[in-house]
Coordinates of C-alpha atoms and ligand atoms in Angstrom, one line a residue:
M16 CA -14.4 -19.6 -5.9
Q17 CA -10.9 -17.5 -6.6
K18 CA -12.1 -18.2 -10.2
K19 CA -15.1 -16.1 -9.8
G20 CA -13.8 -12.9 -7.7
D21 CA -10.8 -12.7 -10.1
S22 CA -13.3 -12.4 -13.0
S23 CA -15.5 -10.4 -11.1
E24 CA -12.8 -7.9 -10.6
R25 CA -11.8 -8.0 -13.8
V26 CA -15.5 -6.6 -14.3
A27 CA -15.3 -3.8 -11.9
K28 CA -12.0 -2.7 -13.6
G29 CA -13.7 -3.2 -17.1
I30 CA -16.8 -1.1 -16.6
V31 CA -14.6 2.3 -15.1
N32 CA -11.7 1.5 -17.9
Q33 CA -15.1 1.8 -20.6
L34 CA -17.1 4.6 -18.2
A35 CA -13.3 6.7 -18.6
A36 CA -13.7 6.3 -21.5
I37 CA -16.7 7.3 -23.4
I38 CA -16.0 10.4 -21.0
R39 CA -12.9 11.7 -22.7
T40 CA -14.1 10.0 -26.4
S41 CA -17.6 11.8 -26.6
Q42 CA -15.4 14.8 -25.2
I43 CA -13.7 15.3 -28.2
H44 CA -16.1 13.2 -30.1
N45 CA -19.9 13.9 -29.8
P46 CA -21.9 11.5 -27.9
Q47 CA -23.4 9.8 -31.1
N48 CA -19.5 9.3 -32.2
V49 CA -18.9 5.4 -33.0
A50 CA -16.6 4.9 -30.7
V51 CA -18.7 6.3 -28.3
L52 CA -21.3 4.3 -29.5
K53 CA -18.6 1.2 -29.8
S54 CA -18.0 2.2 -26.0
V55 CA -21.4 2.2 -24.1
D56 CA -22.3 -0.9 -25.9
R57 CA -19.2 -2.8 -24.5
L58 CA -20.2 -1.6 -20.9
M59 CA -24.0 -2.9 -21.0
E60 CA -22.3 -6.4 -21.4
L61 CA -20.4 -5.3 -18.7
L62 CA -23.1 -4.2 -16.4
T63 CA -25.7 -7.0 -18.3
V64 CA -22.9 -9.2 -16.8
V65 CA -23.0 -8.1 -12.9
F66 CA -27.3 -8.0 -13.3
G67 CA -26.9 -11.6 -13.0
E68 CA -26.2 -11.3 -9.5
E69 CA -27.8 -7.7 -8.7
S70 CA -30.7 -5.7 -9.2
A71 CA -27.7 -2.7 -9.8
V72 CA -24.8 -1.1 -10.7
N73 CA -23.1 1.1 -8.0
L74 CA -20.3 3.3 -8.7
E75 CA -18.5 4.9 -6.1
L76 CA -15.7 7.6 -5.6
V77 CA -14.3 7.6 -1.8
G78 CA -11.3 9.6 -1.3
E79 CA -9.4 7.8 -4.7
Y80 CA -11.0 4.6 -4.7
F81 CA -14.2 3.6 -6.9
Y82 CA -16.0 0.7 -5.3
L83 CA -18.5 -1.2 -7.3
N84 CA -21.5 -2.3 -4.7
E85 CA -19.2 -1.1 -2.2
S86 CA -16.6 -3.2 -2.9
R87 CA -13.7 -1.8 -3.7
I88 CA -12.2 -2.3 -7.2
K89 CA -8.2 -2.6 -7.3
V90 CA -6.5 -0.4 -9.7
S91 CA -3.4 -2.0 -11.9
M92 CA -1.3 -0.5 -13.9
D93 CA -2.4 -1.1 -17.0
Q94 CA -5.5 0.7 -16.3
L95 CA -3.9 4.0 -13.8
I96 CA -4.6 5.9 -16.4
N97 CA -8.3 5.6 -17.1
F98 CA -9.1 5.1 -13.4
D99 CA -7.6 8.8 -12.1
Y100 CA -9.4 10.0 -15.7
L101 CA -12.6 9.4 -13.7
V102 CA -11.9 10.4 -10.4
H103 CA -11.0 13.1 -12.2
E104 CA -14.6 13.7 -14.1
Y105 CA -16.5 12.7 -10.6
K106 CA -14.8 15.1 -9.0
K107 CA -15.1 17.6 -11.1
L108 CA -18.2 16.6 -10.8
G109 CA -19.0 17.2 -7.9
L110 CA -20.4 13.3 -8.3
G111 CA -20.0 10.4 -5.2
S112 CA -21.1 7.6 -7.3
I113 CA -23.8 7.1 -10.3
T114 CA -26.0 4.2 -10.3
F115 CA -27.1 2.3 -13.5
G116 CA -30.2 -0.1 -12.8
N117 CA -30.9 -2.9 -14.3
D118 CA -33.1 -2.5 -16.7
V119 CA -30.3 0.1 -18.3
T120 CA -30.4 1.0 -22.1
A121 CA -28.2 2.1 -24.3
E122 CA -29.9 4.6 -25.7
D123 CA -30.0 6.0 -21.3
I124 CA -26.4 6.3 -21.5
Q125 CA -26.3 8.5 -24.2
A126 CA -29.2 10.0 -23.0
F127 CA -27.3 10.1 -19.8
L128 CA -24.2 11.8 -21.2
K129 CA -25.6 13.6 -23.4
A130 CA -26.5 15.3 -19.9
Y131 CA -23.1 15.2 -18.3
L132 CA -21.5 16.6 -21.4
S133 CA -23.7 19.9 -21.1
A134 CA -23.4 20.3 -17.2
A135 CA -19.9 19.7 -17.5
F136 CA -19.5 23.5 -17.8
T137 CA -21.9 24.8 -16.1
D138 CA -20.5 26.5 -12.2
V139 CA -22.8 24.3 -9.9
P140 CA -22.1 21.1 -12.1
F141 CA -23.2 18.5 -9.9
D142 CA -27.3 20.1 -10.1
E143 CA -27.3 20.7 -13.3
L144 CA -27.0 16.9 -14.0
A145 CA -29.4 15.6 -11.6
M146 CA -31.7 17.5 -13.0
A147 CA -31.0 17.3 -17.2
A148 CA -30.6 13.0 -16.0
G149 CA -33.5 13.4 -14.0
G150 CA -35.8 12.6 -16.6
I151 CA -33.3 9.0 -16.5
S152 CA -35.3 6.6 -14.6
S153 CA -32.3 3.9 -15.0
I154 CA -29.3 5.8 -14.2
S155 CA -29.3 8.3 -10.6
V156 CA -26.2 10.2 -9.3
A157 CA -25.5 11.3 -5.9
I158 CA -22.9 13.0 -4.5
P159 CA -20.3 12.2 -2.2
R160 CA -20.8 10.9 1.0
V161 CA -20.6 13.1 4.6
E162 CA -16.6 13.2 4.7
K163 CA -15.5 11.8 8.0
D164 CA -15.7 13.4 10.8
T165 CA -12.7 14.2 12.9
K166 CA -14.3 12.5 15.9
E167 CA -14.1 8.8 13.4
E168 CA -11.0 10.2 12.6
T169 CA -9.5 9.8 15.6
D170 CA -11.2 6.7 15.9
I171 CA -10.0 5.2 13.2
R172 CA -6.4 6.6 13.7
K173 CA -6.8 4.6 17.6
T174 CA -7.6 1.8 15.7
V175 CA -4.9 1.2 13.3
K176 CA -2.7 2.3 16.3
A177 CA -4.3 -0.6 18.4
T178 CA -3.5 -2.8 15.7
Y179 CA 0.1 -1.6 15.4
F180 CA 1.5 -1.6 18.7
N181 CA -0.2 -4.9 20.4
A182 CA 1.0 -6.8 16.9
V183 CA 4.4 -6.0 18.6
S184 CA 4.2 -6.3 22.0
Y185 CA 2.5 -9.8 20.5
T186 CA 6.3 -10.7 18.4
K187 CA 8.0 -9.2 21.8
G188 CA 5.8 -11.5 23.4
V189 CA 6.8 -14.7 21.9
F190 CA 10.1 -13.3 20.6
E191 CA 10.5 -13.6 25.1
K192 CA 8.7 -16.6 25.0
I193 CA 10.8 -19.2 23.7
K194 CA 13.7 -17.1 24.4
S195 CA 12.8 -18.3 28.1
G196 CA 12.7 -22.1 26.4
E197 CA 9.0 -21.8 27.1
K198 CA 6.4 -22.6 24.0
A199 CA 4.9 -20.4 22.3
N200 CA 1.5 -20.6 20.2
I201 CA 1.2 -19.8 16.5
K202 CA -2.4 -19.6 16.7
R203 CA -2.0 -17.2 18.8
A204 CA -0.1 -15.5 16.6
K205 CA -3.4 -15.5 13.7
R206 CA -5.9 -13.6 15.3
A207 CA -3.0 -10.2 15.3
V208 CA -2.2 -10.7 11.5
Q209 CA -5.9 -11.3 10.9
S210 CA -6.4 -7.5 12.2
M211 CA -3.3 -6.3 10.7
V212 CA -5.3 -7.2 6.7
D213 CA -8.5 -6.2 8.2
V214 CA -6.9 -2.0 9.3
L215 CA -4.7 -2.9 5.8
L216 CA -7.7 -3.4 3.5
T217 CA -10.1 -0.2 4.9
E218 CA -6.4 2.1 6.0
E219 CA -3.7 1.0 3.8
E220 CA -2.2 4.6 4.6
L221 CA -2.4 5.0 7.8
L222 CA -1.0 1.6 8.2
M223 CA 1.7 2.1 5.9
G224 CA 2.5 4.9 7.9
M225 CA 3.4 3.1 11.2
T226 CA 6.1 1.4 9.1
A227 CA 7.5 5.0 8.2
I228 CA 7.9 5.6 12.2
K229 CA 10.8 4.4 12.9
D230 CA 12.6 5.3 15.7
Y231 CA 10.8 2.9 18.3
D232 CA 13.2 0.9 20.7
D233 CA 12.9 -2.9 20.4
Y234 CA 13.6 -2.5 16.7
T235 CA 13.8 -6.5 16.1
Y236 CA 9.6 -6.6 16.9
H237 CA 9.3 -3.3 15.1
H238 CA 10.6 -4.7 12.2
C239 CA 8.7 -8.1 11.9
V240 CA 5.6 -6.2 12.4
N241 CA 6.9 -3.8 9.6
V242 CA 8.1 -6.8 7.5
S243 CA 4.4 -7.9 7.8
I244 CA 2.7 -5.1 6.9
L245 CA 4.4 -4.3 4.1
S246 CA 4.2 -7.5 2.6
I247 CA 0.4 -8.1 3.2
A248 CA 0.4 -4.7 1.3
M249 CA 2.4 -5.7 -1.9
G250 CA -0.3 -9.1 -1.8
Q251 CA -2.9 -6.9 -2.0
K252 CA -1.3 -5.1 -5.0
I253 CA -0.6 -8.4 -6.7
G254 CA -4.1 -9.5 -6.0
L255 CA -3.6 -12.6 -3.7
S256 CA -7.2 -13.5 -1.5
K257 CA -7.2 -12.6 2.1
S258 CA -7.2 -15.8 3.2
Q259 CA -3.9 -15.6 1.4
L260 CA -2.4 -11.9 2.5
Q261 CA -3.3 -13.2 6.3
E262 CA -0.6 -16.8 5.2
L263 CA 1.5 -14.4 3.7
G264 CA 1.2 -11.7 7.2
M265 CA 1.9 -14.1 9.4
V266 CA 5.4 -15.8 7.6
A267 CA 6.6 -12.5 7.7
L268 CA 5.6 -11.7 11.1
F269 CA 8.2 -15.3 12.0
H270 CA 11.3 -14.4 9.5
D271 CA 13.6 -12.8 12.0
L272 CA 12.5 -15.7 14.7
G273 CA 15.6 -16.5 14.8
K274 CA 17.1 -13.4 15.5
M275 CA 15.8 -14.2 19.2
E276 CA 18.9 -16.1 19.6
V277 CA 21.9 -13.2 18.0
P278 CA 23.2 -11.6 21.5
Q279 CA 22.1 -8.6 21.4
E280 CA 25.3 -6.9 22.0
V281 CA 26.3 -7.9 18.1
L282 CA 22.1 -6.8 17.2
N283 CA 22.3 -3.5 18.5
K284 CA 26.4 -3.3 17.8
P285 CA 26.8 0.6 16.7
T286 CA 29.4 -0.1 14.5
S287 CA 30.1 -2.7 12.1
F288 CA 30.3 -6.5 12.6
T289 CA 32.9 -9.1 13.0
D290 CA 34.1 -11.8 10.8
D291 CA 32.6 -13.7 14.0
E292 CA 30.2 -11.7 14.4
W293 CA 28.8 -12.3 11.1
K294 CA 29.0 -15.4 11.7
I295 CA 26.6 -15.6 14.3
V296 CA 23.8 -13.3 12.7
K297 CA 24.4 -15.6 9.5
K298 CA 22.6 -19.0 11.6
H299 CA 19.4 -16.9 12.0
P300 CA 17.7 -18.3 9.2
M301 CA 18.9 -21.6 10.2
W302 CA 17.8 -20.9 13.8
G303 CA 14.2 -19.3 12.5
V304 CA 13.9 -22.6 11.3
R305 CA 14.4 -24.3 14.5
A306 CA 12.2 -21.5 16.7
I307 CA 8.7 -22.4 14.5
L308 CA 9.3 -26.2 13.8
N309 CA 9.2 -26.1 17.3
M310 CA 6.1 -24.0 18.1
K311 CA 2.9 -25.2 19.7
G312 CA 0.1 -25.4 16.8
F313 CA 2.3 -26.4 14.1
D314 CA 1.0 -26.5 10.2
E315 CA 1.1 -26.2 7.2
L316 CA 1.5 -22.7 7.8
S317 CA 4.4 -23.4 10.1
I318 CA 6.3 -25.4 7.1
K319 CA 5.6 -22.3 4.8
A320 CA 7.2 -19.8 7.5
G321 CA 9.7 -22.4 7.9
I322 CA 10.6 -21.9 4.1
V323 CA 10.4 -18.1 4.4
A324 CA 12.5 -18.1 7.3
F325 CA 15.1 -20.7 5.5
E326 CA 15.1 -18.7 2.5
H327 CA 14.6 -14.4 3.6
H328 CA 18.5 -14.2 3.4
I329 CA 19.0 -15.7 -0.4
Y330 CA 19.5 -13.5 -3.6
R331 CA 17.7 -14.4 -7.1
D332 CA 21.5 -15.3 -8.1
N333 CA 21.4 -18.6 -5.9
T334 CA 24.3 -16.1 -3.7
G335 CA 23.4 -14.9 0.6
Y336 CA 22.7 -17.3 3.7
P337 CA 22.7 -20.4 4.7
D338 CA 25.1 -21.9 2.4
R339 CA 23.1 -24.7 0.4
R340 CA 24.4 -27.1 -2.1
F341 CA 21.9 -26.9 -4.7
P342 CA 20.0 -24.3 -5.8
H343 CA 16.6 -23.3 -5.9
D344 CA 13.5 -21.4 -6.8
L345 CA 12.9 -19.4 -4.2
D346 CA 9.4 -19.0 -3.0
I347 CA 7.0 -16.7 -4.4
F348 CA 6.4 -15.4 -0.4
T349 CA 9.7 -14.9 0.2
R350 CA 10.2 -12.9 -2.7
I351 CA 8.0 -10.9 -1.3
V352 CA 9.0 -11.0 2.2
S353 CA 12.8 -10.1 0.9
L354 CA 11.9 -6.8 -0.6
A355 CA 9.8 -5.8 2.1
D356 CA 13.0 -7.2 4.5
Q357 CA 15.4 -5.2 2.7
Y358 CA 13.0 -2.4 2.4
D359 CA 12.7 -1.3 5.9
G360 CA 16.2 -2.5 7.1
M361 CA 17.8 0.0 4.8
T362 CA 15.5 3.1 6.2
S363 CA 15.3 1.6 9.6
S364 CA 18.1 3.0 12.0
R365 CA 19.0 -0.2 14.8
V366 CA 19.8 -2.8 11.6
Y367 CA 23.7 -3.9 10.8
S368 CA 25.2 -0.2 12.4
R369 CA 23.7 1.6 9.8
T370 CA 22.5 4.7 10.4
P371 CA 18.6 5.1 8.5
M372 CA 19.0 5.7 4.3
S373 CA 16.0 7.7 2.8
P374 CA 13.6 5.7 2.0
E375 CA 13.9 7.1 -2.1
K376 CA 18.0 5.7 -1.2
A377 CA 16.7 3.0 -0.4
L378 CA 14.6 2.3 -3.3
S379 CA 17.2 3.5 -5.6
L380 CA 20.1 1.1 -4.1
M381 CA 17.7 -1.9 -4.1
M382 CA 16.4 -1.0 -7.5
E383 CA 21.0 -1.6 -8.4
R384 CA 20.8 -5.0 -6.5
V385 CA 17.3 -5.9 -8.1
E386 CA 18.5 -8.1 -11.3
S387 CA 20.6 -10.1 -9.5
Q388 CA 19.2 -10.0 -6.0
L389 CA 14.8 -9.3 -6.1
D390 CA 12.1 -10.3 -8.3
P391 CA 12.5 -7.7 -10.7
R392 CA 8.2 -7.1 -11.8
L393 CA 7.5 -7.9 -7.5
F394 CA 9.9 -4.7 -7.4
K395 CA 7.6 -2.4 -10.1
F396 CA 5.2 -3.3 -7.7
F397 CA 6.8 -2.0 -4.6
V398 CA 8.6 0.9 -6.2
N399 CA 4.6 1.7 -7.3
M400 CA 3.4 1.0 -3.6
V401 CA 5.5 3.4 -1.1
G402 CA 5.8 5.8 -3.9
I403 CA 8.8 7.9 -4.7
F404 CA 7.7 9.6 -2.1
P405 CA 6.8 6.8 0.3
V406 CA 3.9 7.9 3.7
G407 CA 6.2 9.9 6.2
T408 CA 9.0 11.1 3.9
A409 CA 10.0 14.4 4.7
L410 CA 10.2 17.1 2.1
M411 CA 11.5 20.9 1.8
L412 CA 8.7 22.1 -0.8
K413 CA 9.2 25.5 -3.5
S414 CA 7.5 27.5 -0.9
R415 CA 10.2 26.8 1.8
E416 CA 7.5 25.0 4.1
I417 CA 8.6 21.8 5.3
A418 CA 5.7 19.4 5.2
L419 CA 6.0 15.0 5.2
V420 CA 3.5 13.2 3.1
Y421 CA 0.7 12.3 3.9
G422 CA -0.7 10.1 1.3
A423 CA 0.0 8.9 -2.8
N424 CA -1.4 10.3 -5.7
M425 CA -1.6 7.2 -7.5
S426 CA -1.0 8.9 -11.4
I427 CA 1.3 11.2 -10.2
P428 CA 3.2 9.6 -8.0
D429 CA 5.8 12.3 -7.5
R430 CA 2.9 14.8 -6.5
P431 CA 1.6 13.5 -3.1
R432 CA -0.4 14.8 0.0
V433 CA 1.0 16.5 2.3
L434 CA 1.0 17.7 5.9
V435 CA 2.7 20.9 5.9
I436 CA 4.0 21.0 9.1
S437 CA 6.5 25.0 8.9
D438 CA 5.5 27.8 7.5
T439 CA 7.5 29.8 5.2
D440 CA 9.7 31.3 8.0
G441 CA 10.9 27.4 9.5
R442 CA 8.2 28.1 12.0
K443 CA 6.2 24.5 13.2
V444 CA 2.3 25.3 12.3
Q445 CA -0.5 23.2 13.2
G446 CA -0.5 20.4 10.6
H447 CA -2.5 21.4 7.5
L448 CA -3.1 18.8 4.2
V449 CA -2.3 20.1 1.3
D450 CA -2.5 18.5 -2.0
L451 CA 0.5 18.6 -4.3
A452 CA -1.9 17.9 -7.4
E453 CA -3.7 20.4 -6.6
K454 CA -3.5 23.4 -10.0
D455 CA -4.2 26.9 -9.8
Q456 CA -6.4 28.9 -11.7
D457 CA -3.9 29.1 -15.2
G458 CA -3.2 25.4 -15.2
T459 CA 0.2 26.0 -12.5
F460 CA 0.7 23.8 -9.5
K461 CA -0.1 25.3 -6.7
N462 CA 3.1 24.3 -4.6
S463 CA 6.2 22.0 -5.7
I464 CA 9.1 19.8 -4.0
A465 CA 12.5 21.7 -4.2
R466 CA 14.4 18.1 -1.8
T467 CA 14.1 15.4 0.1
L468 CA 14.6 16.1 4.1
D469 CA 16.6 13.7 6.2
P470 CA 14.1 13.8 8.9
N471 CA 16.6 12.7 11.7
K472 CA 18.7 15.9 10.5
F473 CA 15.4 18.4 10.5
K474 CA 15.2 17.1 14.2
I475 CA 11.0 15.5 13.3
N476 CA 9.4 13.2 15.0
L477 CA 7.4 11.3 12.6
A478 CA 5.0 10.0 15.3
E479 CA 3.9 12.6 16.2
Y480 CA 2.8 14.2 13.6
L481 CA 1.7 10.6 12.1
L482 CA -0.2 9.0 14.9
Ligands
FE2_501 FE1 17.0 -12.1 8.5
FE2_502 FE1 14.8 -9.1 8.4

């Protein structure tokens, strides 16, 4: 099963790659160029693989992502340039999707390419393309599907919010149950995590945005849920299957379960720990293992959760805690959870007495520690995932407007999509979305980031805008 999923994923990525290559090369040379013809052949091979199981290949752009026959194509780092190129081409032409029927030939693709190139330079490129390509029965084009209307958008936000707060209240419930000596049921966590995985697969940015709001009460519960979300998102980036994401989300949710035994006054202490307090805090991994093994519904997953709870403060160079007699290799889930844990801890206010760090500062600190403490390869994925300017980062724009990062631009990490929340005179405005990758007609960027801001200093309530 897994193997089949992997290969269809590879084919889907290949199709995007080849299509981008064909369009790009034919723009430089001409559609009859040898390099173009070779790419067309390669595209044909890939399409044929899909035709083995489906009667057509529909390549649709929704937002910043491509979907092949309704399945989202994951973007990998090495293909970013081609992906982005094709995204821009689709947008330039006003294209929503291209569909190849299983009777398509290399000649049809070349004819389509000709139509494409001549349409690209007109004022109404989509209409021209649809007309010019009208004679090719095996290839059809469509405009983007109607954007989600505001009501639908509001409903999605509600679902995301409900999913997030459900998970928090479940976590709180488990902590309190265990604290009072009752047995909590691990199986009930599965539902909470299941819906987080589902939401993450479709509404990643919104759910990640929820983790950026750091001024909640009950830090510990939010922290567990945030670490779970960030871990699932990481898992998705490295290509874990849905059931693996579910497991990862579960073990991440329980990583700090042992903290319920650390006295509240220590946990929420506004100043640094004394040596004695540190000794207590350092016991939470072991206490976590004990609590997990005591839960109802103990199964194989409990063992995995126990391993991560035990290991999540052990570093790559074998320092950290708890003390161990022999060094050992850390579990892959631990390495993912540790990244999410450090990041969320540093960017939150209620952990170990620190004032919250800006996301960029947290990332640069993690960068310094990466060799000794973290997994350098996973860290690269992590940085790529949260972006240089993670969702929720407060920014001062060159125009003197204040804005919040709302979504990343995959290929131009320093030009995210932002929500402008105050005008050039510092007056609060109804938030409106601006894409910092947008250029003027003369090719210069319309607006740019001047610097990041500390939301606490500027009294920006992230929750107000992101929810
Ligand atoms: Fe911890
Ligand atoms: Fe933690």
